[in-house]
Amino acid sequence: MKIDGKSYKTIWFENNLVKIIDQTKLPHKFVIKDLKTVKDSINAIKTMEVRGAPLIGATAAYGLVLSIIENNDLSFLKKSSEELIASRPTAINLKWAVDRMIKKLNGINEKDILKIALDEAKAIKDEDEKFCKNIGLNGLKIIEEIYAKKKGTVNILTHCNAGWLATIDWGTATSPIYHAHQKGIKVHVWVDETRPRNQGANLTSYELNEEGISNTVITDNAGGILMQRGQVDMCIVGTDRTLSNGDVCNKIGTYLKALSAKDNNVPFYVALPSSTIDWSIKDHKQIPIEERNSEELSHVEGIDENNKIKKVRIYPQKSKSLNLAFDVTPAKLVTGLITEKGICEASEKGLKGLFK
Ligand code: MRU
């Protein structure tokens, strides 16, 4: 997708360095950052310079490439893998990508390991791009149907950023929207602000603006009234981990949107590549829900009138805070899962029908 009219991917490898778009600086500054070591990759994931389930998976894969460049030793590779997996606990793509890399590198000699690691990291990246494109083509059919019936602008609500910035390109939730827009279908997106880090306002709205797609930022609590007023035709969100029973773990607040959608008969879709499916866990209570620093809640960051980025405290220092980063939407609230292989019911039967 484009920034300032120029096409970018979110991550690439150049001159033995991993290049990323530093998402902590968006939307006010566009900065490309070099990752030189595996520690840099771990730090980029932890501080959310890169974020979004598929992108942190690809960053971890390239992190292992950097680990080999730094120190071509098996025990260092093992330590790097463990630290990468621990850097953010909820999105399964991270472990999925590290496990895939390690499986590929198992038994490979010192001389060949770097090339094989690079090829595999690139394969993970290219595959995600292809899968997200297919998610878009599959989800497009739903938007087309609504458009044909309504004969007017399709209003889509999304939460957090499951856009191209969260993947390699296209995004998951946004991919059907980009495809619809390219086909000339009129779409408008309600962008949940997504407190506390504001990925909706800072990233989703930004990337939609850059592609010329009409969008409106709303507070996280506004979705309900918009649905009651008939101003939302469908919701599409992403996911960090989808269980085989169809339960969906995504950014905190997704569950409340799904409840509201159910109460108002608004279709609620979740878009995901198969790398986000966790076939091993049966009960959502076993998903490790990331709890982040309370400063993300107590402070907000923005740009002042002198173009300076400023961070300010917004509530009393004495107040306690709890910053849970994700929640789980039960399968019964999900209208369908949009995947690279097609759309299915949010259930074991639905997912197995596509992937097993
Ligand atoms: O904490 P974040 O910004 O990494 O959370 C991202 C999300 O919750 C996305 O919806 C999810 O990763 C899907 S990205 C295609």
mmCIF file of C-alpha atoms and ligand atoms in Angstrom:
data_model
loop_
_atom_site.group_PDB
_atom_site.id
_atom_site.type_symbol
_atom_site.label_atom_id
_atom_site.label_comp_id
_atom_site.label_asym_id
_atom_site.label_seq_id
_atom_site.Cartn_x
_atom_site.Cartn_y
_atom_site.Cartn_z
ATOM 1 C CA MET A 1 0.000 0.000 0.000
ATOM 2 C CA LYS A 2 1.023 3.601 -0.327
ATOM 3 C CA ILE A 3 2.404 6.354 1.847
ATOM 4 C CA ASP A 4 2.668 9.745 0.167
ATOM 5 C CA GLY A 5 1.933 8.037 -3.146
ATOM 6 C CA LYS A 6 4.879 5.598 -2.816
ATOM 7 C CA SER A 7 4.387 1.840 -2.350
ATOM 8 C CA TYR A 8 5.879 0.246 0.748
ATOM 9 C CA LYS A 9 5.930 -3.068 2.563
ATOM 10 C CA THR A 10 6.151 -2.944 6.366
ATOM 11 C CA ILE A 11 9.438 -4.895 6.564
ATOM 12 C CA TRP A 12 12.277 -5.723 4.190
ATOM 13 C CA PHE A 13 15.896 -6.934 4.211
ATOM 14 C CA GLU A 14 18.623 -4.781 2.703
ATOM 15 C CA ASN A 15 22.436 -4.806 3.094
ATOM 16 C CA ASN A 16 22.337 -7.264 5.997
ATOM 17 C CA LEU A 17 19.871 -5.047 7.863
ATOM 18 C CA VAL A 18 16.171 -5.410 8.548
ATOM 19 C CA LYS A 19 14.236 -2.261 7.667
ATOM 20 C CA ILE A 20 10.951 -1.403 9.381
ATOM 21 C CA ILE A 21 8.547 1.516 9.447
ATOM 22 C CA ASP A 22 8.660 2.739 13.064
ATOM 23 C CA GLN A 23 4.947 2.680 13.968
ATOM 24 C CA THR A 24 5.446 4.466 17.295
ATOM 25 C CA LYS A 25 6.176 7.626 15.271
ATOM 26 C CA LEU A 26 3.070 7.423 13.057
ATOM 27 C CA PRO A 27 0.991 9.303 12.044
ATOM 28 C CA HIS A 28 3.064 12.410 12.761
ATOM 29 C CA LYS A 29 6.439 11.244 11.483
ATOM 30 C CA PHE A 30 7.363 8.660 8.859
ATOM 31 C CA VAL A 31 10.596 7.022 9.965
ATOM 32 C CA ILE A 32 12.298 3.961 8.486
ATOM 33 C CA LYS A 33 14.394 2.255 11.120
ATOM 34 C CA ASP A 34 17.251 -0.266 10.812
ATOM 35 C CA LEU A 35 17.270 -3.380 12.974
ATOM 36 C CA LYS A 36 20.875 -4.587 13.253
ATOM 37 C CA THR A 37 20.721 -7.284 15.918
ATOM 38 C CA VAL A 38 18.274 -9.787 17.306
ATOM 39 C CA LYS A 39 18.034 -7.562 20.416
ATOM 40 C CA ASP A 40 16.861 -4.733 18.123
ATOM 41 C CA SER A 41 14.130 -7.034 16.763
ATOM 42 C CA ILE A 42 13.021 -8.064 20.251
ATOM 43 C CA ASN A 43 12.957 -4.426 21.310
ATOM 44 C CA ALA A 44 10.991 -3.374 18.199
ATOM 45 C CA ILE A 45 8.333 -5.989 19.010
ATOM 46 C CA LYS A 46 8.178 -5.128 22.735
ATOM 47 C CA THR A 47 7.949 -1.367 22.219
ATOM 48 C CA MET A 48 5.531 -1.831 19.303
ATOM 49 C CA GLU A 49 7.679 -0.138 16.676
ATOM 50 C CA VAL A 50 6.272 -3.113 14.802
ATOM 51 C CA ARG A 51 2.954 -4.569 15.887
ATOM 52 C CA GLY A 52 0.010 -6.558 14.566
ATOM 53 C CA ALA A 53 0.078 -10.360 14.673
ATOM 54 C CA PRO A 54 1.396 -11.163 11.164
ATOM 55 C CA LEU A 55 4.023 -8.418 11.231
ATOM 56 C CA ILE A 56 5.488 -9.425 14.581
ATOM 57 C CA GLY A 57 5.733 -12.992 13.219
ATOM 58 C CA ALA A 58 7.713 -11.789 10.189
ATOM 59 C CA THR A 59 9.881 -9.545 12.405
ATOM 60 C CA ALA A 60 10.702 -12.533 14.605
ATOM 61 C CA ALA A 61 11.653 -14.579 11.522
ATOM 62 C CA TYR A 62 14.021 -11.810 10.372
ATOM 63 C CA GLY A 63 15.211 -11.481 13.993
ATOM 64 C CA LEU A 64 16.553 -15.032 13.709
ATOM 65 C CA VAL A 65 18.348 -14.070 10.488
ATOM 66 C CA LEU A 66 20.026 -11.215 12.395
ATOM 67 C CA SER A 67 20.862 -13.616 15.215
ATOM 68 C CA ILE A 68 22.733 -15.880 12.749
ATOM 69 C CA ILE A 69 24.592 -12.920 11.211
ATOM 70 C CA GLU A 70 25.623 -11.810 14.698
ATOM 71 C CA ASN A 71 26.656 -15.154 16.090
ATOM 72 C CA ASN A 72 26.374 -18.321 14.000
ATOM 73 C CA ASP A 73 26.031 -20.627 16.968
ATOM 74 C CA LEU A 74 23.196 -23.012 17.817
ATOM 75 C CA SER A 75 22.905 -22.104 21.495
ATOM 76 C CA PHE A 76 22.675 -18.401 20.573
ATOM 77 C CA LEU A 77 19.946 -19.239 18.046
ATOM 78 C CA LYS A 78 18.026 -21.156 20.704
ATOM 79 C CA LYS A 79 18.301 -18.286 23.187
ATOM 80 C CA SER A 80 17.221 -15.789 20.487
ATOM 81 C CA SER A 81 14.166 -17.941 19.652
ATOM 82 C CA GLU A 82 13.091 -18.101 23.281
ATOM 83 C CA GLU A 83 13.484 -14.356 23.781
ATOM 84 C CA LEU A 84 11.605 -13.573 20.578
ATOM 85 C CA ILE A 85 8.681 -15.819 21.523
ATOM 86 C CA ALA A 86 8.510 -14.208 24.983
ATOM 87 C CA SER A 87 8.580 -10.637 23.628
ATOM 88 C CA ARG A 88 4.770 -10.485 23.222
ATOM 89 C CA PRO A 89 2.656 -13.349 24.533
ATOM 90 C CA THR A 90 -0.776 -13.151 22.894
ATOM 91 C CA ALA A 91 -0.349 -13.209 19.116
ATOM 92 C CA ILE A 92 0.288 -16.814 18.099
ATOM 93 C CA ASN A 93 1.954 -15.741 14.825
ATOM 94 C CA LEU A 94 5.110 -14.950 16.758
ATOM 95 C CA LYS A 95 5.613 -18.515 18.007
ATOM 96 C CA TRP A 96 4.341 -19.896 14.720
ATOM 97 C CA ALA A 97 7.011 -18.009 12.748
ATOM 98 C CA VAL A 98 9.862 -18.863 15.150
ATOM 99 C CA ASP A 99 8.879 -22.556 15.212
ATOM 100 C CA ARG A 100 8.690 -22.620 11.403
ATOM 101 C CA MET A 101 12.167 -21.068 11.129
ATOM 102 C CA ILE A 102 13.714 -23.449 13.683
ATOM 103 C CA LYS A 103 12.160 -26.486 11.995
ATOM 104 C CA LYS A 104 13.665 -25.373 8.683
ATOM 105 C CA LEU A 105 17.098 -24.682 10.207
ATOM 106 C CA ASN A 106 17.280 -27.903 12.177
ATOM 107 C CA GLY A 107 20.346 -29.943 11.117
ATOM 108 C CA ILE A 108 21.602 -27.344 8.583
ATOM 109 C CA ASN A 109 25.364 -26.775 8.649
ATOM 110 C CA GLU A 110 27.008 -23.471 9.640
ATOM 111 C CA LYS A 111 27.951 -22.641 6.051
ATOM 112 C CA ASP A 112 24.428 -22.847 4.609
ATOM 113 C CA ILE A 113 22.313 -21.734 7.546
ATOM 114 C CA LEU A 114 22.225 -18.005 6.794
ATOM 115 C CA LYS A 115 20.964 -18.451 3.232
ATOM 116 C CA ILE A 116 18.303 -20.938 4.312
ATOM 117 C CA ALA A 117 17.185 -18.643 7.155
ATOM 118 C CA LEU A 118 16.925 -15.688 4.804
ATOM 119 C CA ASP A 119 14.937 -17.689 2.247
ATOM 120 C CA GLU A 120 12.533 -18.920 4.930
ATOM 121 C CA ALA A 121 12.009 -15.459 6.444
ATOM 122 C CA LYS A 122 11.279 -14.158 2.939
ATOM 123 C CA ALA A 123 8.883 -17.067 2.343
ATOM 124 C CA ILE A 124 6.995 -16.171 5.561
ATOM 125 C CA LYS A 125 6.802 -12.546 4.443
ATOM 126 C CA ASP A 126 5.725 -13.333 0.857
ATOM 127 C CA GLU A 127 3.175 -15.879 2.020
ATOM 128 C CA ASP A 128 1.551 -13.398 4.393
ATOM 129 C CA GLU A 129 1.260 -10.852 1.610
ATOM 130 C CA LYS A 130 -0.373 -13.420 -0.683
ATOM 131 C CA PHE A 131 -2.706 -14.675 2.046
ATOM 132 C CA CYS A 132 -3.805 -11.142 2.973
ATOM 133 C CA LYS A 133 -4.514 -10.407 -0.683
ATOM 134 C CA ASN A 134 -6.700 -13.533 -0.857
ATOM 135 C CA ILE A 135 -8.483 -12.586 2.384
ATOM 136 C CA GLY A 136 -9.360 -9.372 0.578
ATOM 137 C CA LEU A 137 -10.705 -11.130 -2.498
ATOM 138 C CA ASN A 138 -12.808 -13.449 -0.331
ATOM 139 C CA GLY A 139 -14.117 -10.655 1.916
ATOM 140 C CA LEU A 140 -14.868 -8.495 -1.105
ATOM 141 C CA LYS A 141 -17.804 -10.795 -1.949
ATOM 142 C CA ILE A 142 -19.527 -9.867 1.330
ATOM 143 C CA ILE A 143 -19.105 -6.140 0.684
ATOM 144 C CA GLU A 144 -20.335 -6.576 -2.896
ATOM 145 C CA GLU A 145 -23.488 -8.316 -1.642
ATOM 146 C CA ILE A 146 -24.259 -5.535 0.840
ATOM 147 C CA TYR A 147 -23.568 -2.906 -1.832
ATOM 148 C CA ALA A 148 -25.856 -4.615 -4.341
ATOM 149 C CA LYS A 149 -28.704 -4.719 -1.791
ATOM 150 C CA LYS A 150 -28.197 -1.291 -0.328
ATOM 151 C CA LYS A 151 -27.282 0.524 -3.533
ATOM 152 C CA GLY A 152 -25.300 3.025 -1.480
ATOM 153 C CA THR A 153 -22.135 3.498 0.537
ATOM 154 C CA VAL A 154 -21.220 0.481 2.653
ATOM 155 C CA ASN A 155 -20.371 1.533 6.217
ATOM 156 C CA ILE A 156 -17.835 -0.752 7.847
ATOM 157 C CA LEU A 157 -16.707 -0.563 11.464
ATOM 158 C CA THR A 158 -13.230 -1.783 12.430
ATOM 159 C CA HIS A 159 -11.312 -1.924 15.679
ATOM 160 C CA CYS A 160 -7.595 -1.435 16.319
ATOM 161 C CA ASN A 161 -5.326 -1.656 13.287
ATOM 162 C CA ALA A 162 -5.686 -4.850 11.300
ATOM 163 C CA GLY A 163 -4.543 -2.894 8.285
ATOM 164 C CA TRP A 164 -1.545 -3.281 6.014
ATOM 165 C CA LEU A 165 0.661 -1.792 8.739
ATOM 166 C CA ALA A 166 -0.165 -4.822 10.925
ATOM 167 C CA THR A 167 0.809 -7.273 8.180
ATOM 168 C CA ILE A 168 3.254 -7.122 5.254
ATOM 169 C CA ASP A 169 0.739 -5.561 2.876
ATOM 170 C CA TRP A 170 -3.070 -5.322 2.381
ATOM 171 C CA GLY A 171 -3.925 -6.041 6.031
ATOM 172 C CA THR A 172 -6.518 -8.581 7.119
ATOM 173 C CA ALA A 173 -9.637 -6.580 8.108
ATOM 174 C CA THR A 174 -8.761 -3.809 5.656
ATOM 175 C CA SER A 175 -7.936 -6.015 2.687
ATOM 176 C CA PRO A 176 -11.604 -6.515 1.620
ATOM 177 C CA ILE A 177 -12.042 -2.738 2.030
ATOM 178 C CA TYR A 178 -9.038 -1.943 -0.194
ATOM 179 C CA HIS A 179 -10.276 -4.418 -2.809
ATOM 180 C CA ALA A 180 -13.795 -2.951 -2.717
ATOM 181 C CA HIS A 181 -12.419 0.580 -3.100
ATOM 182 C CA GLN A 182 -10.260 -0.494 -6.053
ATOM 183 C CA LYS A 183 -13.380 -1.967 -7.692
ATOM 184 C CA GLY A 184 -15.213 1.323 -7.381
ATOM 185 C CA ILE A 185 -17.550 0.256 -4.564
ATOM 186 C CA LYS A 186 -18.338 3.162 -2.247
ATOM 187 C CA VAL A 187 -17.100 2.346 1.243
ATOM 188 C CA HIS A 188 -16.815 4.371 4.417
ATOM 189 C CA VAL A 189 -14.998 3.116 7.510
ATOM 190 C CA TRP A 190 -15.849 3.854 11.140
ATOM 191 C CA VAL A 191 -12.465 3.681 12.820
ATOM 192 C CA ASP A 192 -12.509 2.866 16.534
ATOM 193 C CA GLU A 193 -9.933 5.081 18.214
ATOM 194 C CA THR A 194 -8.697 2.010 20.184
ATOM 195 C CA ARG A 195 -7.483 3.273 23.521
ATOM 196 C CA PRO A 196 -5.012 3.186 25.082
ATOM 197 C CA ARG A 197 -2.497 3.152 22.214
ATOM 198 C CA ASN A 198 -4.904 4.502 19.593
ATOM 199 C CA GLN A 199 -3.931 2.145 16.803
ATOM 200 C CA GLY A 200 -7.238 2.964 15.085
ATOM 201 C CA ALA A 201 -6.844 6.734 15.152
ATOM 202 C CA ASN A 202 -3.071 6.728 14.613
ATOM 203 C CA LEU A 203 -2.632 3.907 12.135
ATOM 204 C CA THR A 204 -5.907 2.720 10.534
ATOM 205 C CA SER A 205 -7.178 6.188 9.787
ATOM 206 C CA TYR A 206 -3.723 7.195 8.529
ATOM 207 C CA GLU A 207 -3.390 4.277 6.128
ATOM 208 C CA LEU A 208 -6.965 4.671 4.839
ATOM 209 C CA ASN A 209 -6.323 8.387 4.243
ATOM 210 C CA GLU A 210 -3.178 7.543 2.272
ATOM 211 C CA GLU A 211 -5.269 5.261 0.024
ATOM 212 C CA GLY A 212 -8.031 7.842 -0.358
ATOM 213 C CA ILE A 213 -10.655 5.822 1.531
ATOM 214 C CA SER A 214 -13.325 7.765 3.379
ATOM 215 C CA ASN A 215 -13.134 7.152 7.130
ATOM 216 C CA THR A 216 -14.239 8.670 10.429
ATOM 217 C CA VAL A 217 -12.507 8.171 13.768
ATOM 218 C CA ILE A 218 -14.933 7.467 16.617
ATOM 219 C CA THR A 219 -14.446 6.923 20.337
ATOM 220 C CA ASP A 220 -14.322 3.305 21.347
ATOM 221 C CA ASN A 221 -17.728 3.637 22.947
ATOM 222 C CA ALA A 222 -19.546 5.088 19.932
ATOM 223 C CA GLY A 223 -20.001 1.867 17.956
ATOM 224 C CA GLY A 224 -23.130 0.891 19.905
ATOM 225 C CA ILE A 225 -25.170 3.975 19.111
ATOM 226 C CA LEU A 226 -24.055 3.946 15.466
ATOM 227 C CA MET A 227 -25.275 0.368 15.179
ATOM 228 C CA GLN A 228 -28.595 1.256 16.850
ATOM 229 C CA ARG A 229 -29.014 4.062 14.330
ATOM 230 C CA GLY A 230 -28.413 1.712 11.390
ATOM 231 C CA GLN A 231 -25.186 3.457 10.445
ATOM 232 C CA VAL A 232 -23.030 0.316 10.434
ATOM 233 C CA ASP A 233 -23.581 -2.285 7.692
ATOM 234 C CA MET A 234 -20.916 -4.677 8.901
ATOM 235 C CA CYS A 235 -17.943 -4.992 11.241
ATOM 236 C CA ILE A 236 -14.616 -6.501 10.214
ATOM 237 C CA VAL A 237 -11.825 -6.945 12.740
ATOM 238 C CA GLY A 238 -8.533 -8.826 12.861
ATOM 239 C CA THR A 239 -7.309 -11.360 15.403
ATOM 240 C CA ASP A 240 -4.142 -12.254 17.283
ATOM 241 C CA ARG A 241 -5.144 -15.830 17.983
ATOM 242 C CA THR A 242 -8.186 -17.769 16.819
ATOM 243 C CA LEU A 243 -8.909 -21.059 18.539
ATOM 244 C CA SER A 244 -9.996 -24.153 16.652
ATOM 245 C CA ASN A 245 -13.500 -23.727 18.154
ATOM 246 C CA GLY A 246 -13.776 -20.299 16.489
ATOM 247 C CA ASP A 247 -13.226 -18.134 19.590
ATOM 248 C CA VAL A 248 -11.353 -15.004 18.598
ATOM 249 C CA CYS A 249 -8.759 -13.179 20.674
ATOM 250 C CA ASN A 250 -8.180 -9.616 19.479
ATOM 251 C CA LYS A 251 -7.478 -6.104 20.731
ATOM 252 C CA ILE A 252 -9.242 -5.160 23.967
ATOM 253 C CA GLY A 253 -12.753 -3.902 23.216
ATOM 254 C CA THR A 254 -13.429 -6.235 20.291
ATOM 255 C CA TYR A 255 -15.747 -8.338 22.471
ATOM 256 C CA LEU A 256 -17.947 -5.338 23.337
ATOM 257 C CA LYS A 257 -18.282 -4.479 19.638
ATOM 258 C CA ALA A 258 -19.325 -8.049 18.873
ATOM 259 C CA LEU A 259 -21.973 -7.949 21.629
ATOM 260 C CA SER A 260 -23.338 -4.729 20.273
ATOM 261 C CA ALA A 261 -23.316 -6.081 16.717
ATOM 262 C CA LYS A 262 -25.271 -9.164 17.833
ATOM 263 C CA ASP A 263 -27.889 -7.014 19.591
ATOM 264 C CA ASN A 264 -28.352 -4.914 16.455
ATOM 265 C CA ASN A 265 -28.189 -7.680 13.814
ATOM 266 C CA VAL A 266 -25.013 -6.241 12.312
ATOM 267 C CA PRO A 267 -22.813 -8.921 10.693
ATOM 268 C CA PHE A 268 -19.542 -9.296 12.610
ATOM 269 C CA TYR A 269 -16.670 -10.775 10.576
ATOM 270 C CA VAL A 270 -13.121 -11.641 11.628
ATOM 271 C CA ALA A 271 -10.375 -11.702 8.995
ATOM 272 C CA LEU A 272 -7.295 -13.854 9.477
ATOM 273 C CA PRO A 273 -4.508 -15.737 7.757
ATOM 274 C CA SER A 274 -4.130 -19.391 8.836
ATOM 275 C CA SER A 275 -0.929 -18.489 10.743
ATOM 276 C CA THR A 276 -3.230 -16.951 13.370
ATOM 277 C CA ILE A 277 -5.036 -20.209 14.161
ATOM 278 C CA ASP A 278 -3.990 -21.919 17.380
ATOM 279 C CA TRP A 279 -4.979 -25.566 16.957
ATOM 280 C CA SER A 280 -3.496 -26.545 20.326
ATOM 281 C CA ILE A 281 -5.582 -24.627 22.884
ATOM 282 C CA LYS A 282 -9.177 -25.701 23.475
ATOM 283 C CA ASP A 283 -10.219 -23.189 26.134
ATOM 284 C CA HIS A 284 -9.828 -19.447 25.688
ATOM 285 C CA LYS A 285 -8.924 -19.085 29.380
ATOM 286 C CA GLN A 286 -5.559 -20.640 28.459
ATOM 287 C CA ILE A 287 -4.672 -17.788 26.102
ATOM 288 C CA PRO A 288 -1.983 -15.604 27.686
ATOM 289 C CA ILE A 289 -3.498 -12.115 27.702
ATOM 290 C CA GLU A 290 -0.809 -9.471 27.565
ATOM 291 C CA GLU A 291 -0.884 -6.908 30.350
ATOM 292 C CA ARG A 292 1.022 -3.811 29.332
ATOM 293 C CA ASN A 293 2.606 -0.926 31.169
ATOM 294 C CA SER A 294 0.082 1.305 32.960
ATOM 295 C CA GLU A 295 1.798 4.382 31.486
ATOM 296 C CA GLU A 296 0.017 3.571 28.207
ATOM 297 C CA LEU A 297 -3.222 4.380 30.066
ATOM 298 C CA SER A 298 -2.143 7.225 32.289
ATOM 299 C CA HIS A 299 -0.428 9.197 29.496
ATOM 300 C CA VAL A 300 -1.306 10.266 25.964
ATOM 301 C CA GLU A 301 1.013 11.360 23.218
ATOM 302 C CA GLY A 302 0.340 13.861 20.450
ATOM 303 C CA ILE A 303 1.806 16.688 18.459
ATOM 304 C CA ASP A 304 1.739 20.281 19.708
ATOM 305 C CA GLU A 305 1.362 23.544 17.769
ATOM 306 C CA ASN A 306 5.168 23.686 17.307
ATOM 307 C CA ASN A 307 5.215 20.277 15.635
ATOM 308 C CA LYS A 308 6.767 18.713 18.721
ATOM 309 C CA ILE A 309 5.670 15.279 19.939
ATOM 310 C CA LYS A 310 4.518 15.604 23.553
ATOM 311 C CA LYS A 311 3.458 13.087 26.149
ATOM 312 C CA VAL A 312 1.155 14.208 28.944
ATOM 313 C CA ARG A 313 -0.358 12.572 32.018
ATOM 314 C CA ILE A 314 -4.162 12.496 31.957
ATOM 315 C CA TYR A 315 -5.185 11.295 35.406
ATOM 316 C CA PRO A 316 -3.916 11.411 38.979
ATOM 317 C CA GLN A 317 -0.571 9.834 39.706
ATOM 318 C CA LYS A 318 -2.159 8.037 42.660
ATOM 319 C CA SER A 319 -4.800 6.239 40.556
ATOM 320 C CA LYS A 320 -4.234 2.573 39.884
ATOM 321 C CA SER A 321 -4.669 1.232 36.347
ATOM 322 C CA LEU A 322 -5.054 -2.117 34.648
ATOM 323 C CA ASN A 323 -3.962 -2.309 31.026
ATOM 324 C CA LEU A 324 -5.190 -5.574 29.496
ATOM 325 C CA ALA A 325 -4.280 -5.547 25.804
ATOM 326 C CA PHE A 326 -6.628 -8.207 24.409
ATOM 327 C CA ASP A 327 -9.993 -9.875 24.983
ATOM 328 C CA VAL A 328 -11.814 -12.897 23.612
ATOM 329 C CA THR A 329 -14.940 -12.814 21.478
ATOM 330 C CA PRO A 330 -16.818 -16.124 21.709
ATOM 331 C CA ALA A 331 -17.452 -17.883 18.405
ATOM 332 C CA LYS A 332 -21.229 -17.534 18.856
ATOM 333 C CA LEU A 333 -20.910 -13.767 18.271
ATOM 334 C CA VAL A 334 -18.898 -14.135 15.054
ATOM 335 C CA THR A 335 -20.820 -14.207 11.761
ATOM 336 C CA GLY A 336 -17.915 -15.718 9.842
ATOM 337 C CA LEU A 337 -14.152 -16.033 9.515
ATOM 338 C CA ILE A 338 -12.623 -14.585 6.358
ATOM 339 C CA THR A 339 -9.439 -16.506 5.547
ATOM 340 C CA GLU A 340 -7.078 -16.909 2.607
ATOM 341 C CA LYS A 341 -8.932 -20.084 1.648
ATOM 342 C CA GLY A 342 -12.465 -18.748 1.871
ATOM 343 C CA ILE A 343 -15.103 -17.756 4.406
ATOM 344 C CA CYS A 344 -16.188 -20.237 7.048
ATOM 345 C CA GLU A 345 -18.315 -20.532 10.146
ATOM 346 C CA ALA A 346 -16.477 -19.697 13.385
ATOM 347 C CA SER A 347 -16.362 -23.291 14.581
ATOM 348 C CA GLU A 348 -14.127 -26.343 14.560
ATOM 349 C CA LYS A 349 -16.190 -27.756 11.695
ATOM 350 C CA GLY A 350 -15.837 -24.520 9.714
ATOM 351 C CA LEU A 351 -12.104 -24.188 10.234
ATOM 352 C CA LYS A 352 -11.357 -27.861 9.660
ATOM 353 C CA GLY A 353 -13.404 -27.746 6.473
ATOM 354 C CA LEU A 354 -10.954 -25.210 5.081
ATOM 355 C CA PHE A 355 -7.662 -26.202 6.638
ATOM 356 C CA LYS A 356 -7.540 -29.922 7.541
HETATM 357 O O1 MRU B 1 -1.357 -4.612 20.154
HETATM 358 P P1 MRU B 1 -1.377 -4.661 18.655
HETATM 359 O O2 MRU B 1 -1.428 -3.317 18.016
HETATM 360 O O3 MRU B 1 -0.255 -5.515 18.120
HETATM 361 O O4 MRU B 1 -2.740 -5.408 18.335
HETATM 362 C C1 MRU B 1 -3.074 -5.686 17.008
HETATM 363 C C2 MRU B 1 -4.412 -6.278 16.858
HETATM 364 O O5 MRU B 1 -5.123 -6.513 17.808
HETATM 365 C C3 MRU B 1 -4.832 -6.655 15.476
HETATM 366 O O6 MRU B 1 -6.218 -6.592 15.342
HETATM 367 C C4 MRU B 1 -4.372 -8.099 15.193
HETATM 368 O O7 MRU B 1 -3.006 -8.247 15.451
HETATM 369 C C5 MRU B 1 -4.655 -8.515 13.804
HETATM 370 S S1 MRU B 1 -3.542 -7.744 12.695
HETATM 371 C C6 MRU B 1 -3.890 -8.172 11.109
#
